[in-house]
């Protein structure tokens, strides 16, 4: 019997981390150059983080909208090519760091520039038909998002539930009608920015796909409390009699945290979502799948059961697990959207029920190699740890680490000498080549998919870490790759591993 089989590999590299003279990675020439470099490796997957507009803390996992895109990703250079900016507009660029995103500095310089381009776009009317079609297609979310952003700028605060005028917060119809009439131009600018992002993104995606590369996107299961999502659809979230959130999300106490993790995102009223036929969720997934080819769902286990904590609690100690309608939900997704390509982020506390939901839908889970070297209480090494590369089964996506982990070099340097010795012996490597040794182990594993963070391909230490969970500082989400650092040597070395492991996406028998 002939069984068709393919193995895949790729690189985890968020758009903001690309080189750019404008202080933050964008959809311009460096994005195309990275796609070219990825093609040279033979790998066929490019994974990114969520694309939504970030709020306080700059986390892409706490966006101001689950539908809109981050305006800061728009390329000024492409706006210049389209005639919406002039060369004078791009003179006197501030001296931005080449190794990190200085978010406040970028926002204060780039956002006014982007708004100027949007004004010119609206004045020139060169793309009116395409813009009108975009607004019609995006009617479910676009006007609400743009109105939300105008109000956010008015208050300089996205906490609509507590900081805005009550009529604006509660979406009084007459009040919103007046705002949309009085501030029509400002609202239109935010809608135009979304169109300009869409245009640039469509061009990049078409190019990436033409190279035989698929884009893997990321969707957080929860939304931000201070987002256009909750402002526009508060009925879909659990609230009390006064209209405030009655419960928030988190995880219970464990070995890593004696008081658990209090995330603070509002939790869904799944009964109300079901009554609407999961319309909001279906629209959300449909929107994401317009932008990418594959979706990674963050905190997938929340579709089976989620941990909810009473709003106002100071810790996550007294929460409870609440069932979610995952089986019914994904049945509806399949009926409406077909066989969507989804990766289930199944890390953390797993149960047989969550595994059944994942496996019954055919979604691959995740394996993180760094997790496999945990020392047992007696100091011994567990060769049966399911996160060790030799134990992976096929329907998984294997990583050295993710955006929430230290880089492999940073992780290794943080280990005790005893732990380092176990890692070296497992990988048959010395200290000098330990990062590539772990990459090799992941690539040669049985997992169908292997994705390597760019920081590991560059052998960077903990200074290049993308995120420190449960913290909020200017180091998070800020790492950028210096131009030229993905050298021919590193491309060639990764290409050799792609060939050796057969991870070029070509179907074999």
Coordinates of C-alpha atoms in Angstrom, one line a residue:
X1 CA 0.0 0.0 0.0
X2 CA 1.4 3.4 -1.0
X3 CA 1.0 6.1 1.6
X4 CA 1.7 9.7 0.6
X5 CA 3.7 11.6 3.1
X6 CA 5.4 15.0 3.4
X7 CA 7.5 16.6 6.0
X8 CA 7.7 20.3 6.5
X9 CA 10.0 22.9 8.1
X10 CA 9.9 26.6 8.6
X11 CA 11.1 29.6 10.6
X12 CA 9.3 31.6 13.3
X13 CA 9.9 35.3 12.5
X14 CA 7.4 38.0 13.3
X15 CA 7.0 41.0 11.0
X16 CA 8.1 43.5 13.7
X17 CA 11.4 41.7 14.0
X18 CA 12.4 42.3 10.4
X19 CA 15.2 44.9 9.7
X20 CA 13.9 48.3 8.7
X21 CA 15.2 51.9 8.7
X22 CA 11.8 53.0 10.2
X23 CA 12.3 51.5 13.6
X24 CA 10.0 48.5 13.2
X25 CA 9.8 45.6 10.8
X26 CA 7.2 46.2 8.1
X27 CA 5.7 44.8 4.8
X28 CA 8.3 46.4 2.6
X29 CA 11.4 45.1 0.8
X30 CA 12.9 43.4 3.9
X31 CA 9.8 41.2 4.2
X32 CA 10.3 40.1 0.5
X33 CA 14.0 39.6 1.1
X34 CA 13.3 37.4 4.1
X35 CA 10.9 35.3 1.9
X36 CA 13.7 35.0 -0.6
X37 CA 16.1 33.8 2.0
X38 CA 13.5 31.3 3.4
X39 CA 13.1 29.9 -0.1
X40 CA 16.9 29.4 -0.4
X41 CA 16.7 27.1 2.7
X42 CA 14.2 24.8 1.1
X43 CA 11.8 25.3 4.0
X44 CA 8.2 26.0 3.1
X45 CA 6.7 27.6 6.3
X46 CA 6.9 31.1 7.7
X47 CA 5.3 31.5 11.1
X48 CA 4.4 34.9 12.5
X49 CA 2.7 36.2 15.7
X50 CA -0.8 37.8 15.7
X51 CA -1.1 40.8 13.4
X52 CA -3.6 42.8 15.4
X53 CA -3.0 46.4 16.6
X54 CA -1.2 46.2 19.9
X55 CA -2.2 48.2 23.0
X56 CA -0.6 48.7 26.4
X57 CA 2.5 46.5 26.8
X58 CA 2.8 46.1 23.0
X59 CA 1.7 42.5 23.1
X60 CA 0.3 41.0 19.9
X61 CA -1.6 38.6 22.2
X62 CA -3.6 41.6 23.7
X63 CA -4.7 43.4 20.5
X64 CA -7.1 46.3 20.3
X65 CA -9.0 44.3 17.8
X66 CA -9.2 40.7 16.7
X67 CA -10.1 41.8 13.1
X68 CA -8.0 44.9 12.4
X69 CA -4.3 44.8 11.6
X70 CA -1.5 46.7 13.2
X71 CA -1.1 50.0 11.3
X72 CA 2.6 50.2 12.3
X73 CA 3.3 47.3 10.0
X74 CA 2.5 49.4 6.9
X75 CA 5.6 50.1 4.9
X76 CA 6.4 53.9 4.3
X77 CA 8.6 52.9 1.4
X78 CA 5.7 51.2 -0.4
X79 CA 3.5 54.3 0.4
X80 CA 6.1 56.4 -1.3
X81 CA 6.0 54.1 -4.4
X82 CA 2.2 54.5 -4.5
X83 CA 2.4 58.3 -4.4
X84 CA 0.8 58.7 -0.9
X85 CA 4.1 60.0 0.6
X86 CA 6.9 62.1 -0.9
X87 CA 10.6 61.8 -0.5
X88 CA 10.5 64.8 1.8
X89 CA 8.2 62.9 4.1
X90 CA 10.9 60.3 4.6
X91 CA 13.7 62.7 5.3
X92 CA 15.0 63.1 8.9
X93 CA 14.1 59.6 10.0
X94 CA 15.0 59.4 13.8
X95 CA 18.0 57.3 14.7
X96 CA 16.1 54.1 15.6
X97 CA 17.8 51.1 17.2
X98 CA 18.7 48.3 14.8
X99 CA 18.3 45.5 17.4
X100 CA 15.0 46.4 19.1
X101 CA 11.7 48.1 18.5
X102 CA 11.5 51.3 20.6
X103 CA 7.7 51.3 20.5
X104 CA 7.0 54.8 21.9
X105 CA 9.5 56.4 19.6
X106 CA 8.2 54.5 16.6
X107 CA 4.6 55.4 17.3
X108 CA 5.2 59.1 17.9
X109 CA 7.1 59.3 14.5
X110 CA 5.4 56.8 12.3
X111 CA 1.7 57.0 13.1
X112 CA 1.4 60.7 12.1
X113 CA 3.2 59.8 8.9
X114 CA 0.8 57.0 8.2
X115 CA -2.2 59.2 8.8
X116 CA -0.8 61.7 6.3
X117 CA -0.5 59.0 3.7
X118 CA -4.1 57.9 4.4
X119 CA -5.3 61.5 3.9
X120 CA -3.4 61.6 0.6
X121 CA -4.9 58.3 -0.4
X122 CA -8.5 59.6 0.3
X123 CA -7.8 62.9 -1.5
X124 CA -6.3 61.2 -4.6
X125 CA -9.2 58.7 -5.0
X126 CA -7.0 56.5 -7.2
X127 CA -8.3 53.3 -5.7
X128 CA -11.9 54.2 -4.9
X129 CA -13.4 51.1 -6.3
X130 CA -11.1 48.8 -4.5
X131 CA -11.4 50.8 -1.3
X132 CA -15.2 50.6 -1.5
X133 CA -15.1 46.8 -2.1
X134 CA -12.8 46.5 1.0
X135 CA -15.2 48.5 3.2
X136 CA -18.1 46.4 2.0
X137 CA -16.3 43.1 2.7
X138 CA -15.1 44.4 6.1
X139 CA -18.4 46.0 7.2
X140 CA -18.8 43.6 10.1
X141 CA -15.9 45.1 12.0
X142 CA -14.3 48.1 10.2
X143 CA -16.4 51.0 11.1
X144 CA -16.6 49.9 14.8
X145 CA -12.9 49.6 15.0
X146 CA -12.2 53.0 13.4
X147 CA -14.8 54.6 15.7
X148 CA -13.2 52.9 18.7
X149 CA -9.8 54.2 17.7
X150 CA -11.1 57.8 17.4
X151 CA -12.6 57.5 20.9
X152 CA -9.4 55.9 22.2
X153 CA -7.4 58.9 20.9
X154 CA -9.9 61.3 22.5
X155 CA -9.4 59.8 25.9
X156 CA -5.8 58.5 25.4
X157 CA -7.2 55.4 27.1
X158 CA -8.7 52.2 25.7
X159 CA -10.4 51.3 29.0
X160 CA -13.8 52.1 27.6
X161 CA -15.7 50.5 30.4
X162 CA -14.3 52.7 33.1
X163 CA -12.8 55.8 31.4
X164 CA -15.1 56.8 28.6
X165 CA -18.4 58.8 28.8
X166 CA -21.1 56.2 29.6
X167 CA -23.1 56.8 26.5
X168 CA -20.0 56.3 24.3
X169 CA -19.0 53.3 26.3
X170 CA -22.5 51.7 26.2
X171 CA -22.9 52.5 22.5
X172 CA -25.9 54.7 22.7
X173 CA -27.2 54.9 19.1
X174 CA -27.8 58.7 19.0
X175 CA -24.4 59.3 20.6
X176 CA -22.5 57.1 18.1
X177 CA -24.4 58.6 15.2
X178 CA -23.3 62.0 16.2
X179 CA -19.7 60.9 16.6
X180 CA -19.7 59.2 13.2
X181 CA -21.1 62.4 11.6
X182 CA -18.9 64.9 13.5
X183 CA -15.7 62.9 13.2
X184 CA -16.3 61.3 9.8
X185 CA -12.8 62.3 8.5
X186 CA -10.9 61.0 11.5
X187 CA -12.8 57.7 11.3
X188 CA -12.2 57.4 7.6
X189 CA -8.5 57.8 8.1
X190 CA -8.4 54.7 10.3
X191 CA -10.5 52.8 7.8
X192 CA -8.1 53.8 5.0
X193 CA -5.1 52.7 7.0
X194 CA -6.7 49.2 7.3
X195 CA -7.1 49.2 3.5
X196 CA -3.5 50.2 3.0
X197 CA -2.3 47.4 5.2
X198 CA -4.6 45.0 3.4
X199 CA -3.2 46.0 0.0
X200 CA 0.4 45.7 1.2
X201 CA -0.2 42.4 3.0
X202 CA -2.0 40.9 -0.1
X203 CA 1.0 41.7 -2.2
X204 CA 3.4 40.1 0.2
X205 CA 1.3 37.0 0.7
X206 CA 0.9 36.5 -3.0
X207 CA 4.7 36.7 -3.4
X208 CA 5.4 34.4 -0.5
X209 CA 2.9 31.8 -1.8
X210 CA 4.4 32.1 -5.3
X211 CA 7.7 30.8 -3.7
X212 CA 5.9 27.7 -2.5
X213 CA 5.8 29.0 1.1
X214 CA 2.8 29.0 3.4
X215 CA 2.2 31.6 6.1
X216 CA 1.3 30.4 9.6
X217 CA -0.6 33.0 11.6
X218 CA -1.5 33.1 15.2
X219 CA -4.9 33.7 17.0
X220 CA -5.2 34.2 20.7
X221 CA -8.3 32.5 22.1
X222 CA -9.1 35.4 24.4
X223 CA -9.5 39.1 23.5
X224 CA -8.3 42.2 25.4
X225 CA -10.7 43.6 28.0
X226 CA -10.0 47.1 26.5
X227 CA -10.6 46.2 22.9
X228 CA -12.9 47.0 20.0
X229 CA -14.1 43.4 20.3
X230 CA -15.6 43.8 23.8
X231 CA -16.9 47.3 23.1
X232 CA -18.7 46.2 19.9
X233 CA -19.9 42.8 21.2
X234 CA -20.1 42.9 25.0
X235 CA -23.1 40.5 24.9
X236 CA -20.7 37.7 24.0
X237 CA -18.8 38.0 27.3
X238 CA -19.7 37.2 30.8
X239 CA -20.9 40.3 32.6
X240 CA -22.8 41.2 35.8
X241 CA -26.0 43.2 36.2
X242 CA -24.1 46.5 35.9
X243 CA -22.5 45.4 32.6
X244 CA -19.0 44.9 34.0
X245 CA -17.0 41.7 33.5
X246 CA -18.0 39.1 36.0
X247 CA -15.2 36.6 35.3
X248 CA -11.7 36.7 33.8
X249 CA -9.3 34.2 32.5
X250 CA -6.1 32.6 33.9
X251 CA -4.5 29.4 34.9
X252 CA -4.5 27.8 38.4
X253 CA -1.5 27.5 40.8
X254 CA 1.2 25.0 39.7
X255 CA 4.8 24.3 40.2
X256 CA 5.7 27.6 38.4
X257 CA 3.4 29.9 40.4
X258 CA 1.9 29.3 43.8
X259 CA -0.9 31.8 43.1
X260 CA -1.5 30.8 39.5
X261 CA -1.6 33.3 36.6
X262 CA -4.3 36.0 36.5
X263 CA -4.5 36.9 32.8
X264 CA -7.5 39.3 33.2
X265 CA -9.0 38.7 29.8
X266 CA -12.8 38.5 29.8
X267 CA -14.2 35.0 29.3
X268 CA -16.8 34.1 26.8
X269 CA -20.5 33.6 27.5
X270 CA -20.5 30.5 25.3
X271 CA -24.3 30.2 25.6
X272 CA -24.7 33.6 23.9
X273 CA -22.1 32.7 21.3
X274 CA -24.0 29.5 20.5
X275 CA -27.3 31.3 20.2
X276 CA -25.8 33.4 17.5
X277 CA -24.5 30.4 15.6
X278 CA -20.9 31.4 16.7
X279 CA -21.2 34.2 14.2
X280 CA -18.5 36.4 15.8
X281 CA -16.0 33.5 16.0
X282 CA -16.7 32.4 12.4
X283 CA -16.2 35.9 11.1
X284 CA -13.0 36.1 13.1
X285 CA -11.6 32.8 11.7
X286 CA -12.7 33.7 8.2
X287 CA -10.9 37.0 8.5
X288 CA -7.7 35.4 9.8
X289 CA -7.7 32.8 7.0
X290 CA -7.9 35.6 4.5
X291 CA -4.5 36.7 5.8
X292 CA -2.7 33.4 6.3
X293 CA -2.7 29.9 5.1
X294 CA -2.6 28.1 8.5
X295 CA -3.7 29.2 12.0
X296 CA -2.1 28.4 15.3
X297 CA -4.7 28.8 18.1
X298 CA -3.1 30.0 21.3
X299 CA -4.4 28.2 24.5
X300 CA -6.4 25.7 22.5
X301 CA -7.4 23.9 25.6
X302 CA -9.8 26.8 26.3
X303 CA -12.2 25.3 23.7
X304 CA -12.6 22.3 25.9
X305 CA -12.5 23.9 29.3
X306 CA -11.1 27.2 30.6
X307 CA -10.1 28.4 34.0
X308 CA -12.2 31.4 35.1
X309 CA -11.7 33.6 38.1
X310 CA -14.2 36.0 39.7
X311 CA -13.5 39.5 38.4
X312 CA -11.7 41.6 41.0
X313 CA -9.7 38.7 42.4
X314 CA -6.1 39.5 43.2
X315 CA -4.8 36.1 42.4
X316 CA -5.9 33.0 40.4
X317 CA -6.1 30.8 43.4
X318 CA -9.8 30.5 43.7
X319 CA -10.9 30.0 40.1
X320 CA -12.8 27.1 38.6
X321 CA -12.6 25.1 35.4
X322 CA -15.7 25.7 33.2
X323 CA -16.6 23.5 30.2
X324 CA -16.6 25.1 26.7
X325 CA -18.5 23.7 23.7
X326 CA -15.4 22.7 21.7
X327 CA -16.9 19.7 19.9
X328 CA -20.0 21.6 18.8
X329 CA -17.9 24.7 17.9
X330 CA -15.5 23.0 15.6
X331 CA -18.3 21.0 14.0
X332 CA -19.9 24.3 13.1
X333 CA -16.5 25.7 11.9
X334 CA -16.1 22.7 9.6
X335 CA -19.6 23.1 8.2
X336 CA -19.2 26.8 7.5
X337 CA -15.6 27.1 6.6
X338 CA -14.6 23.6 5.5
X339 CA -11.4 21.8 6.6
X340 CA -9.4 24.7 7.9
X341 CA -5.7 24.3 8.7
X342 CA -5.2 24.7 12.4
X343 CA -2.3 24.0 14.8
X344 CA -3.5 23.5 18.4
X345 CA -1.2 25.1 21.0
X346 CA -1.7 22.3 23.6
X347 CA 1.0 23.2 26.1
X348 CA 0.4 23.4 29.8
X349 CA -2.2 21.3 31.7
X350 CA -3.7 18.8 29.3
X351 CA -6.4 16.3 29.8
X352 CA -7.7 13.3 27.9
X353 CA -10.7 15.5 26.9
X354 CA -8.5 18.2 25.3
X355 CA -6.4 15.6 23.5
X356 CA -9.6 14.0 22.1
X357 CA -10.8 17.4 20.9
X358 CA -7.4 18.0 19.2
X359 CA -7.1 14.6 17.7
X360 CA -10.7 14.1 16.6
X361 CA -10.3 17.3 14.5
X362 CA -6.9 16.2 13.1
X363 CA -5.2 19.3 14.5
X364 CA -1.4 18.8 15.1
X365 CA -0.3 19.8 18.6
X366 CA 3.0 21.3 19.7
X367 CA 6.3 20.0 21.1
X368 CA 9.0 22.2 22.6
X369 CA 12.4 20.6 22.8
X370 CA 13.7 22.8 25.7
X371 CA 10.9 21.4 27.9
X372 CA 12.2 17.8 27.5
X373 CA 15.3 18.2 29.7
X374 CA 13.5 18.7 33.0
X375 CA 15.4 17.1 35.8
X376 CA 13.4 14.7 38.0
X377 CA 13.3 15.1 41.8
X378 CA 16.1 12.5 42.3
X379 CA 18.3 14.5 39.8
X380 CA 17.9 11.9 37.1
X381 CA 17.1 12.5 33.4
X382 CA 13.9 11.1 32.0
X383 CA 14.4 9.6 28.6
X384 CA 10.7 9.0 28.2
X385 CA 9.8 12.7 28.5
X386 CA 7.4 13.4 25.7
X387 CA 9.1 16.7 24.9
X388 CA 12.4 15.0 24.0
X389 CA 12.7 14.9 20.2
X390 CA 13.1 11.2 19.9
X391 CA 9.7 10.7 21.5
X392 CA 7.6 12.9 19.1
X393 CA 4.9 11.2 17.1
X394 CA 4.0 12.5 13.6
X395 CA 1.0 14.8 14.1
X396 CA 2.9 17.5 15.9
X397 CA 4.7 20.8 15.2
X398 CA 8.1 20.6 16.8
X399 CA 10.1 23.7 18.0
X400 CA 13.3 24.3 19.8
X401 CA 11.4 27.1 21.7
X402 CA 8.7 29.6 21.1
X403 CA 8.2 33.4 21.5
X404 CA 7.5 32.7 25.2
X405 CA 10.8 30.8 25.9
X406 CA 14.3 32.0 26.2
X407 CA 16.4 31.5 23.1
X408 CA 18.1 28.1 23.0
X409 CA 21.5 29.6 23.8
X410 CA 20.0 31.7 26.6
X411 CA 18.2 28.7 28.0
X412 CA 21.3 26.5 27.8
X413 CA 23.5 29.1 29.6
X414 CA 21.0 29.4 32.4
X415 CA 21.2 25.6 33.2
X416 CA 23.3 24.1 36.0
X417 CA 26.5 22.3 35.1
X418 CA 24.7 19.0 35.8
X419 CA 21.8 19.9 33.5
X420 CA 24.2 21.1 30.8
X421 CA 26.0 17.8 30.9
X422 CA 22.7 15.9 30.3
X423 CA 21.9 18.2 27.3
X424 CA 25.4 17.7 25.8
X425 CA 25.2 13.9 26.2
X426 CA 21.7 13.7 24.7
X427 CA 22.7 15.9 21.7
X428 CA 26.3 14.5 21.4
X429 CA 27.5 18.0 21.2
X430 CA 29.9 20.4 23.0
X431 CA 29.0 23.9 24.2
X432 CA 30.1 25.6 21.0
X433 CA 27.5 23.9 18.8
X434 CA 24.8 23.2 21.2
X435 CA 22.2 25.4 19.5
X436 CA 22.6 23.7 16.1
X437 CA 22.6 20.3 17.8
X438 CA 19.2 20.9 19.3
X439 CA 17.9 22.3 15.9
X440 CA 19.2 19.1 14.3
X441 CA 17.4 16.9 16.8
X442 CA 14.1 18.7 16.2
X443 CA 14.5 18.5 12.4
X444 CA 15.3 14.8 12.6
X445 CA 12.4 14.0 14.9
X446 CA 9.3 12.1 13.7
X447 CA 7.1 15.3 13.9
X448 CA 5.6 16.2 10.6
X449 CA 6.4 19.8 11.1
X450 CA 9.6 21.5 12.5
X451 CA 9.7 25.3 13.0
X452 CA 12.8 27.0 14.3
X453 CA 12.8 30.6 15.8
X454 CA 15.1 32.9 13.9
X455 CA 17.0 33.8 17.1
X456 CA 18.1 30.2 17.3
X457 CA 19.3 30.1 13.7
X458 CA 21.3 33.2 14.5
X459 CA 22.6 31.5 17.8
X460 CA 21.6 34.5 19.9
X461 CA 21.6 34.6 23.7
X462 CA 18.9 35.7 26.1
X463 CA 19.2 39.3 25.1
X464 CA 17.2 38.4 21.9
X465 CA 14.4 36.7 23.8
X466 CA 11.0 37.8 22.4
X467 CA 8.8 37.7 25.6
X468 CA 9.0 37.3 29.3
X469 CA 5.5 35.9 30.3
X470 CA 3.7 37.7 33.1
X471 CA 5.9 40.8 32.8
X472 CA 5.4 44.1 31.1
X473 CA 8.5 46.0 30.1
X474 CA 10.3 47.5 27.1
X475 CA 12.2 44.2 26.4
X476 CA 9.0 42.3 25.5
X477 CA 8.2 41.9 21.8
X478 CA 11.0 44.3 20.9
X479 CA 13.7 42.0 19.4
X480 CA 14.8 42.9 15.8
X481 CA 17.1 41.1 13.5
X482 CA 20.0 43.1 12.2
X483 CA 20.2 43.5 8.5
X484 CA 22.4 40.8 6.9
X485 CA 22.7 38.6 10.0
X486 CA 20.8 35.7 8.3
X487 CA 24.0 35.1 6.3
X488 CA 24.8 32.7 3.5
X489 CA 26.5 30.4 6.0
X490 CA 23.4 30.2 8.2
X491 CA 21.1 29.8 5.2
X492 CA 23.3 27.0 3.9
X493 CA 23.5 25.2 7.2
X494 CA 19.8 25.2 7.6
X495 CA 19.3 24.1 4.0
X496 CA 21.5 21.1 4.7
X497 CA 19.3 20.1 7.6
X498 CA 16.2 20.6 5.5
X499 CA 17.6 18.2 2.9
X500 CA 18.9 15.7 5.4
X501 CA 15.5 15.5 7.2
X502 CA 13.4 15.6 4.0
X503 CA 11.5 18.6 5.3
X504 CA 11.0 20.4 2.0
X505 CA 7.2 19.8 1.8
X506 CA 7.5 17.4 -1.1
X507 CA 5.1 14.5 -1.0
X508 CA 6.8 11.1 -1.2
X509 CA 5.5 7.6 -1.2

